[in-house]
């Protein structure tokens, strides 16, 4: 959910837009779709990160700088504002303890402190579990990219990525029978929740040329069928492990073969409104949470809550996230230009 918009591929922006709309609908209209929306973010992130690191071979320093400029300013601003809000303005005040704030700042809140769930409603950070998952996955993928010159072969790299995916499937099956210690639900832990992201990254890094050729010659049903199967995993009648264990794999397939999907689906995902929601999705996702909690816990109007959430997210994007990111990336570019030695 924090990967920069892919302007050259409009339907990927629309995919991100669908994801944030599902989250907003689930929160403010008390409907289904929130879990699906988050996994849509995850699999798109895996696809894009794999493309950057293993296809375009973006430098590790540049990759992490751009991730940091995208994520950290908005993230830290939100935490600072929410810490003040919960201490002085929240109907049920809460002063964030040092250990909880520290673990939240460094994306470890789903693990520490172990005696209080990230979903405890003490302050509106329950949605930040997904950022924990993404940042941990980026570190793993970045490490693999850094090791690629040492590994020397992409086949071994793909084998390591596949090993991670298989290990996550086994961990999900194990945790379902023997939940680990800790207050936050096990489905929020990175070793489980990053399954779709890692699977998507592996598929993108592994699609052979022969498969691409076959796809261009008629396998246009892969994305629609895998999407439909993934949706079935979220039905109440679906087996318990279908949503955490099978749906992410199906959605990883969907996003990786989206280029071969039927034209009407791609045109739908390329609608300007969906792409605009995708552009603002990170700020919308971050800033909607206090209004969602104010609605569900403290009686804020069901009309005012989504309106205020949209206003806060859009304002945060245009007034803070976007200009700050551009400024920081301009600094990085100037640094690179200064360090380039003349021929």
Short mmCIF file of N, CA, C and O in Angstrom, two decimals, residues 121-203:
data_model
loop_
_atom_site.label_atom_id
_atom_site.label_comp_id
_atom_site.label_asym_id
_atom_site.label_seq_id
_atom_site.Cartn_x
_atom_site.Cartn_y
_atom_site.Cartn_z
N UNK A 121 -7.91 -1.01 20.76
CA UNK A 121 -8.73 0.20 20.75
C UNK A 121 -8.30 1.26 21.77
O UNK A 121 -9.03 2.21 22.03
N UNK A 122 -7.12 1.11 22.36
CA UNK A 122 -6.62 2.14 23.26
C UNK A 122 -6.36 3.44 22.49
O UNK A 122 -6.66 4.53 22.97
N UNK A 123 -5.79 3.30 21.29
CA UNK A 123 -5.63 4.44 20.39
C UNK A 123 -5.68 3.92 18.97
O UNK A 123 -5.49 2.72 18.73
N UNK A 124 -6.00 4.76 17.99
CA UNK A 124 -6.34 4.26 16.64
C UNK A 124 -5.12 3.88 15.80
O UNK A 124 -4.75 4.57 14.85
N UNK A 125 -4.51 2.74 16.14
CA UNK A 125 -3.37 2.25 15.36
C UNK A 125 -3.61 0.82 14.87
O UNK A 125 -2.69 0.19 14.35
N UNK A 126 -4.82 0.31 15.02
CA UNK A 126 -5.07 -1.08 14.66
C UNK A 126 -4.77 -1.40 13.22
O UNK A 126 -4.38 -2.54 12.90
N UNK A 127 -4.92 -0.42 12.32
CA UNK A 127 -4.68 -0.66 10.90
C UNK A 127 -3.20 -0.70 10.54
O UNK A 127 -2.84 -1.15 9.44
N UNK A 128 -2.34 -0.25 11.45
CA UNK A 128 -0.92 -0.17 11.13
C UNK A 128 -0.22 -1.52 11.08
O UNK A 128 0.95 -1.62 10.70
N UNK A 129 -0.94 -2.59 11.47
CA UNK A 129 -0.35 -3.92 11.38
C UNK A 129 0.09 -4.22 9.94
O UNK A 129 1.11 -4.89 9.72
N UNK A 130 -0.68 -3.72 8.96
CA UNK A 130 -0.35 -4.03 7.57
C UNK A 130 0.95 -3.37 7.14
O UNK A 130 1.70 -3.92 6.32
N UNK A 131 1.25 -2.18 7.69
CA UNK A 131 2.53 -1.55 7.39
C UNK A 131 3.68 -2.33 8.01
O UNK A 131 4.76 -2.42 7.42
N UNK A 132 3.46 -2.88 9.21
CA UNK A 132 4.47 -3.75 9.81
C UNK A 132 4.82 -4.89 8.85
O UNK A 132 5.99 -5.18 8.60
N UNK A 133 3.80 -5.52 8.31
CA UNK A 133 3.99 -6.65 7.41
C UNK A 133 4.78 -6.23 6.17
O UNK A 133 5.74 -6.90 5.75
N UNK A 134 4.37 -5.13 5.56
CA UNK A 134 5.03 -4.70 4.33
C UNK A 134 6.49 -4.33 4.56
O UNK A 134 7.36 -4.71 3.77
N UNK A 135 6.77 -3.61 5.63
CA UNK A 135 8.16 -3.21 5.87
C UNK A 135 9.06 -4.41 6.13
O UNK A 135 10.20 -4.46 5.66
N UNK A 136 8.55 -5.40 6.86
CA UNK A 136 9.34 -6.61 7.09
C UNK A 136 9.60 -7.35 5.78
O UNK A 136 10.72 -7.83 5.54
N UNK A 137 8.58 -7.43 4.94
CA UNK A 137 8.75 -8.12 3.66
C UNK A 137 9.73 -7.37 2.76
O UNK A 137 10.54 -7.99 2.05
N UNK A 138 9.70 -6.04 2.79
CA UNK A 138 10.64 -5.27 1.98
C UNK A 138 12.08 -5.52 2.42
O UNK A 138 12.99 -5.59 1.59
N UNK A 139 12.27 -5.64 3.73
CA UNK A 139 13.62 -5.93 4.23
C UNK A 139 14.11 -7.28 3.72
O UNK A 139 15.27 -7.42 3.32
N UNK A 140 13.23 -8.29 3.74
CA UNK A 140 13.62 -9.62 3.26
C UNK A 140 13.94 -9.57 1.78
O UNK A 140 14.98 -10.10 1.33
N UNK A 141 13.07 -8.94 0.99
CA UNK A 141 13.29 -8.88 -0.46
C UNK A 141 14.52 -8.03 -0.78
O UNK A 141 15.27 -8.36 -1.70
N UNK A 142 14.72 -6.96 -0.03
CA UNK A 142 15.92 -6.16 -0.24
C UNK A 142 17.19 -6.93 0.08
O UNK A 142 18.20 -6.82 -0.63
N UNK A 143 17.14 -7.74 1.13
CA UNK A 143 18.30 -8.58 1.47
C UNK A 143 18.57 -9.58 0.36
O UNK A 143 19.73 -9.80 -0.01
N UNK A 144 17.53 -10.19 -0.17
CA UNK A 144 17.72 -11.15 -1.26
C UNK A 144 18.32 -10.46 -2.49
O UNK A 144 19.19 -11.03 -3.17
N UNK A 145 17.85 -9.24 -2.77
CA UNK A 145 18.41 -8.50 -3.90
C UNK A 145 19.87 -8.17 -3.67
O UNK A 145 20.70 -8.23 -4.60
N UNK A 146 20.22 -7.81 -2.43
CA UNK A 146 21.61 -7.51 -2.12
C UNK A 146 22.49 -8.76 -2.24
O UNK A 146 23.68 -8.66 -2.57
N UNK A 147 21.90 -9.92 -1.97
CA UNK A 147 22.65 -11.17 -2.04
C UNK A 147 22.75 -11.72 -3.46
O UNK A 147 23.52 -12.67 -3.70
N UNK A 148 22.01 -11.16 -4.39
CA UNK A 148 21.98 -11.71 -5.74
C UNK A 148 23.37 -11.80 -6.37
O UNK A 148 23.71 -12.82 -6.98
N UNK A 149 24.22 -10.76 -6.24
CA UNK A 149 25.58 -10.92 -6.81
C UNK A 149 26.37 -12.05 -6.16
O UNK A 149 27.21 -12.68 -6.81
N UNK A 150 26.10 -12.30 -4.87
CA UNK A 150 26.80 -13.39 -4.18
C UNK A 150 26.22 -14.73 -4.61
O UNK A 150 26.96 -15.70 -4.85
N UNK A 151 24.89 -14.79 -4.69
CA UNK A 151 24.22 -16.03 -5.12
C UNK A 151 24.66 -16.42 -6.51
O UNK A 151 24.94 -17.59 -6.81
N UNK A 152 24.71 -15.41 -7.40
CA UNK A 152 25.24 -15.63 -8.73
C UNK A 152 24.28 -16.22 -9.73
O UNK A 152 24.58 -16.28 -10.92
N UNK A 153 23.12 -16.69 -9.30
CA UNK A 153 22.17 -17.28 -10.23
C UNK A 153 20.75 -16.95 -9.79
O UNK A 153 20.42 -17.05 -8.60
N UNK A 154 19.94 -16.56 -10.73
CA UNK A 154 18.55 -16.23 -10.41
C UNK A 154 17.75 -17.47 -10.03
O UNK A 154 16.75 -17.37 -9.32
N UNK A 155 18.18 -18.62 -10.49
CA UNK A 155 17.47 -19.84 -10.14
C UNK A 155 17.50 -20.08 -8.63
O UNK A 155 16.49 -20.42 -8.01
N UNK A 156 18.67 -19.88 -8.02
CA UNK A 156 18.78 -20.04 -6.58
C UNK A 156 17.98 -18.96 -5.86
O UNK A 156 17.34 -19.23 -4.83
N UNK A 157 17.98 -17.74 -6.38
CA UNK A 157 17.18 -16.66 -5.79
C UNK A 157 15.70 -17.04 -5.78
O UNK A 157 15.02 -16.89 -4.76
N UNK A 158 15.22 -17.55 -6.89
CA UNK A 158 13.81 -17.96 -6.97
C UNK A 158 13.52 -19.11 -6.03
O UNK A 158 12.45 -19.19 -5.43
N UNK A 159 14.48 -20.01 -5.89
CA UNK A 159 14.31 -21.13 -4.96
C UNK A 159 14.20 -20.61 -3.52
O UNK A 159 13.37 -21.11 -2.74
N UNK A 160 14.99 -19.62 -3.15
CA UNK A 160 14.92 -19.04 -1.81
C UNK A 160 13.57 -18.35 -1.59
O UNK A 160 12.96 -18.46 -0.52
N UNK A 161 13.09 -17.64 -2.60
CA UNK A 161 11.79 -16.98 -2.48
C UNK A 161 10.67 -17.99 -2.34
O UNK A 161 9.75 -17.83 -1.53
N UNK A 162 10.76 -19.06 -3.13
CA UNK A 162 9.74 -20.10 -3.03
C UNK A 162 9.79 -20.78 -1.66
O UNK A 162 8.75 -21.12 -1.08
N UNK A 163 10.97 -20.95 -1.13
CA UNK A 163 11.11 -21.52 0.21
C UNK A 163 10.40 -20.66 1.24
O UNK A 163 9.73 -21.18 2.15
N UNK A 164 10.53 -19.35 1.12
CA UNK A 164 9.82 -18.43 2.03
C UNK A 164 8.32 -18.62 1.92
O UNK A 164 7.60 -18.65 2.93
N UNK A 165 7.81 -18.74 0.70
CA UNK A 165 6.37 -18.91 0.48
C UNK A 165 5.88 -20.21 1.10
O UNK A 165 4.87 -20.24 1.81
N UNK A 166 6.59 -21.30 0.85
CA UNK A 166 6.19 -22.60 1.40
C UNK A 166 6.25 -22.56 2.93
O UNK A 166 5.35 -23.08 3.62
N UNK A 167 7.30 -21.96 3.46
CA UNK A 167 7.43 -21.87 4.93
C UNK A 167 6.26 -21.10 5.52
O UNK A 167 5.74 -21.48 6.59
N UNK A 168 5.83 -20.03 4.89
CA UNK A 168 4.68 -19.26 5.39
C UNK A 168 3.41 -20.09 5.38
O UNK A 168 2.61 -20.03 6.32
N UNK A 169 3.22 -20.88 4.33
CA UNK A 169 2.04 -21.76 4.28
C UNK A 169 2.06 -22.74 5.45
O UNK A 169 1.02 -22.99 6.09
N UNK A 170 3.22 -23.30 5.74
CA UNK A 170 3.34 -24.25 6.85
C UNK A 170 3.11 -23.56 8.19
O UNK A 170 2.47 -24.12 9.09
N UNK A 171 3.61 -22.33 8.34
CA UNK A 171 3.42 -21.59 9.58
C UNK A 171 1.94 -21.29 9.80
O UNK A 171 1.43 -21.40 10.92
N UNK A 172 1.24 -20.90 8.75
CA UNK A 172 -0.20 -20.62 8.86
C UNK A 172 -0.94 -21.87 9.34
O UNK A 172 -1.78 -21.81 10.24
N UNK A 173 -0.63 -23.01 8.73
CA UNK A 173 -1.28 -24.26 9.14
C UNK A 173 -0.94 -24.60 10.60
O UNK A 173 -1.81 -25.06 11.35
N UNK A 174 0.29 -24.33 11.00
CA UNK A 174 0.70 -24.63 12.39
C UNK A 174 0.02 -23.68 13.37
O UNK A 174 -0.50 -24.10 14.41
N UNK A 175 0.03 -22.40 13.09
CA UNK A 175 -0.57 -21.42 13.99
C UNK A 175 -2.07 -21.63 14.15
O UNK A 175 -2.64 -21.33 15.21
N UNK A 176 -2.71 -22.11 13.10
CA UNK A 176 -4.15 -22.35 13.19
C UNK A 176 -4.46 -23.41 14.25
O UNK A 176 -5.51 -23.36 14.90
N UNK A 177 -3.54 -24.35 14.44
CA UNK A 177 -3.72 -25.41 15.43
C UNK A 177 -3.10 -25.05 16.77
O UNK A 177 -3.61 -25.43 17.83
N UNK A 178 -1.98 -24.31 16.72
CA UNK A 178 -1.24 -23.96 17.93
C UNK A 178 -0.89 -22.48 17.88
O UNK A 178 0.21 -22.10 17.47
N UNK A 179 -1.82 -21.60 18.25
CA UNK A 179 -1.56 -20.16 18.17
C UNK A 179 -0.37 -19.76 19.01
O UNK A 179 -0.16 -20.28 20.11
N UNK A 180 0.46 -18.84 18.52
CA UNK A 180 1.64 -18.42 19.27
C UNK A 180 1.25 -17.49 20.42
O UNK A 180 0.15 -16.95 20.47
N UNK A 181 2.17 -17.30 21.34
CA UNK A 181 1.96 -16.36 22.44
C UNK A 181 1.95 -14.95 21.89
O UNK A 181 2.50 -14.67 20.83
N UNK A 182 1.31 -14.05 22.64
CA UNK A 182 1.22 -12.66 22.21
C UNK A 182 -0.23 -12.23 22.10
O UNK A 182 -1.11 -13.04 21.78
N UNK A 183 -0.47 -10.95 22.36
CA UNK A 183 -1.85 -10.47 22.41
C UNK A 183 -2.44 -10.24 21.03
O UNK A 183 -3.64 -10.44 20.83
N UNK A 184 -1.63 -9.82 20.06
CA UNK A 184 -2.17 -9.57 18.72
C UNK A 184 -2.47 -10.88 18.01
O UNK A 184 -1.74 -11.86 18.16
N UNK A 185 -3.55 -10.94 17.24
CA UNK A 185 -3.90 -12.18 16.54
C UNK A 185 -2.78 -12.67 15.62
O UNK A 185 -2.08 -11.86 15.00
N UNK A 186 -2.64 -13.97 15.53
CA UNK A 186 -1.53 -14.53 14.74
C UNK A 186 -1.66 -14.21 13.26
O UNK A 186 -0.64 -14.15 12.55
N UNK A 187 -2.86 -13.97 12.79
CA UNK A 187 -3.03 -13.67 11.36
C UNK A 187 -2.42 -12.33 10.99
O UNK A 187 -2.25 -12.04 9.79
N UNK A 188 -2.06 -11.51 11.98
CA UNK A 188 -1.43 -10.22 11.71
C UNK A 188 0.09 -10.30 11.70
O UNK A 188 0.75 -9.32 11.35
N UNK A 189 0.63 -11.43 12.09
CA UNK A 189 2.09 -11.55 12.16
C UNK A 189 2.67 -11.70 10.75
O UNK A 189 2.08 -12.34 9.87
N UNK A 190 3.83 -11.14 10.55
CA UNK A 190 4.43 -11.09 9.22
C UNK A 190 4.63 -12.47 8.63
O UNK A 190 4.43 -12.68 7.42
N UNK A 191 5.02 -13.44 9.45
CA UNK A 191 5.28 -14.78 8.91
C UNK A 191 4.03 -15.44 8.35
O UNK A 191 4.12 -16.46 7.66
N UNK A 192 2.87 -14.86 8.61
CA UNK A 192 1.62 -15.35 8.03
C UNK A 192 1.06 -14.36 7.01
O UNK A 192 0.76 -14.72 5.87
N UNK A 193 0.94 -13.09 7.43
CA UNK A 193 0.23 -12.10 6.62
C UNK A 193 0.98 -11.69 5.37
O UNK A 193 0.38 -11.17 4.43
N UNK A 194 2.30 -11.91 5.32
CA UNK A 194 3.08 -11.54 4.14
C UNK A 194 3.03 -12.59 3.04
O UNK A 194 3.72 -12.45 2.02
N UNK A 195 2.21 -13.61 3.20
CA UNK A 195 2.17 -14.70 2.21
C UNK A 195 1.87 -14.18 0.81
O UNK A 195 2.57 -14.52 -0.15
N UNK A 196 0.83 -13.37 0.66
CA UNK A 196 0.47 -12.87 -0.66
C UNK A 196 1.55 -12.00 -1.26
O UNK A 196 1.84 -12.08 -2.46
N UNK A 197 2.19 -11.18 -0.44
CA UNK A 197 3.24 -10.29 -0.93
C UNK A 197 4.43 -11.11 -1.44
O UNK A 197 4.94 -10.88 -2.54
N UNK A 198 4.87 -12.07 -0.63
CA UNK A 198 6.02 -12.87 -1.03
C UNK A 198 5.71 -13.77 -2.23
O UNK A 198 6.55 -13.96 -3.11
N UNK A 199 4.49 -14.32 -2.25
CA UNK A 199 4.10 -15.17 -3.38
C UNK A 199 4.05 -14.35 -4.67
O UNK A 199 4.49 -14.80 -5.73
N UNK A 200 3.52 -13.14 -4.58
CA UNK A 200 3.45 -12.28 -5.75
C UNK A 200 4.84 -11.91 -6.25
O UNK A 200 5.10 -11.91 -7.46
N UNK A 201 5.75 -11.60 -5.32
CA UNK A 201 7.12 -11.28 -5.71
C UNK A 201 7.79 -12.47 -6.38
O UNK A 201 8.50 -12.32 -7.39
N UNK A 202 7.56 -13.67 -5.84
CA UNK A 202 8.16 -14.87 -6.42
C UNK A 202 7.62 -15.15 -7.82
O UNK A 202 8.37 -15.44 -8.75
N UNK A 203 6.30 -15.03 -7.99
CA UNK A 203 5.70 -15.29 -9.30
C UNK A 203 6.25 -14.31 -10.33
O UNK A 203 6.61 -14.69 -11.45
#
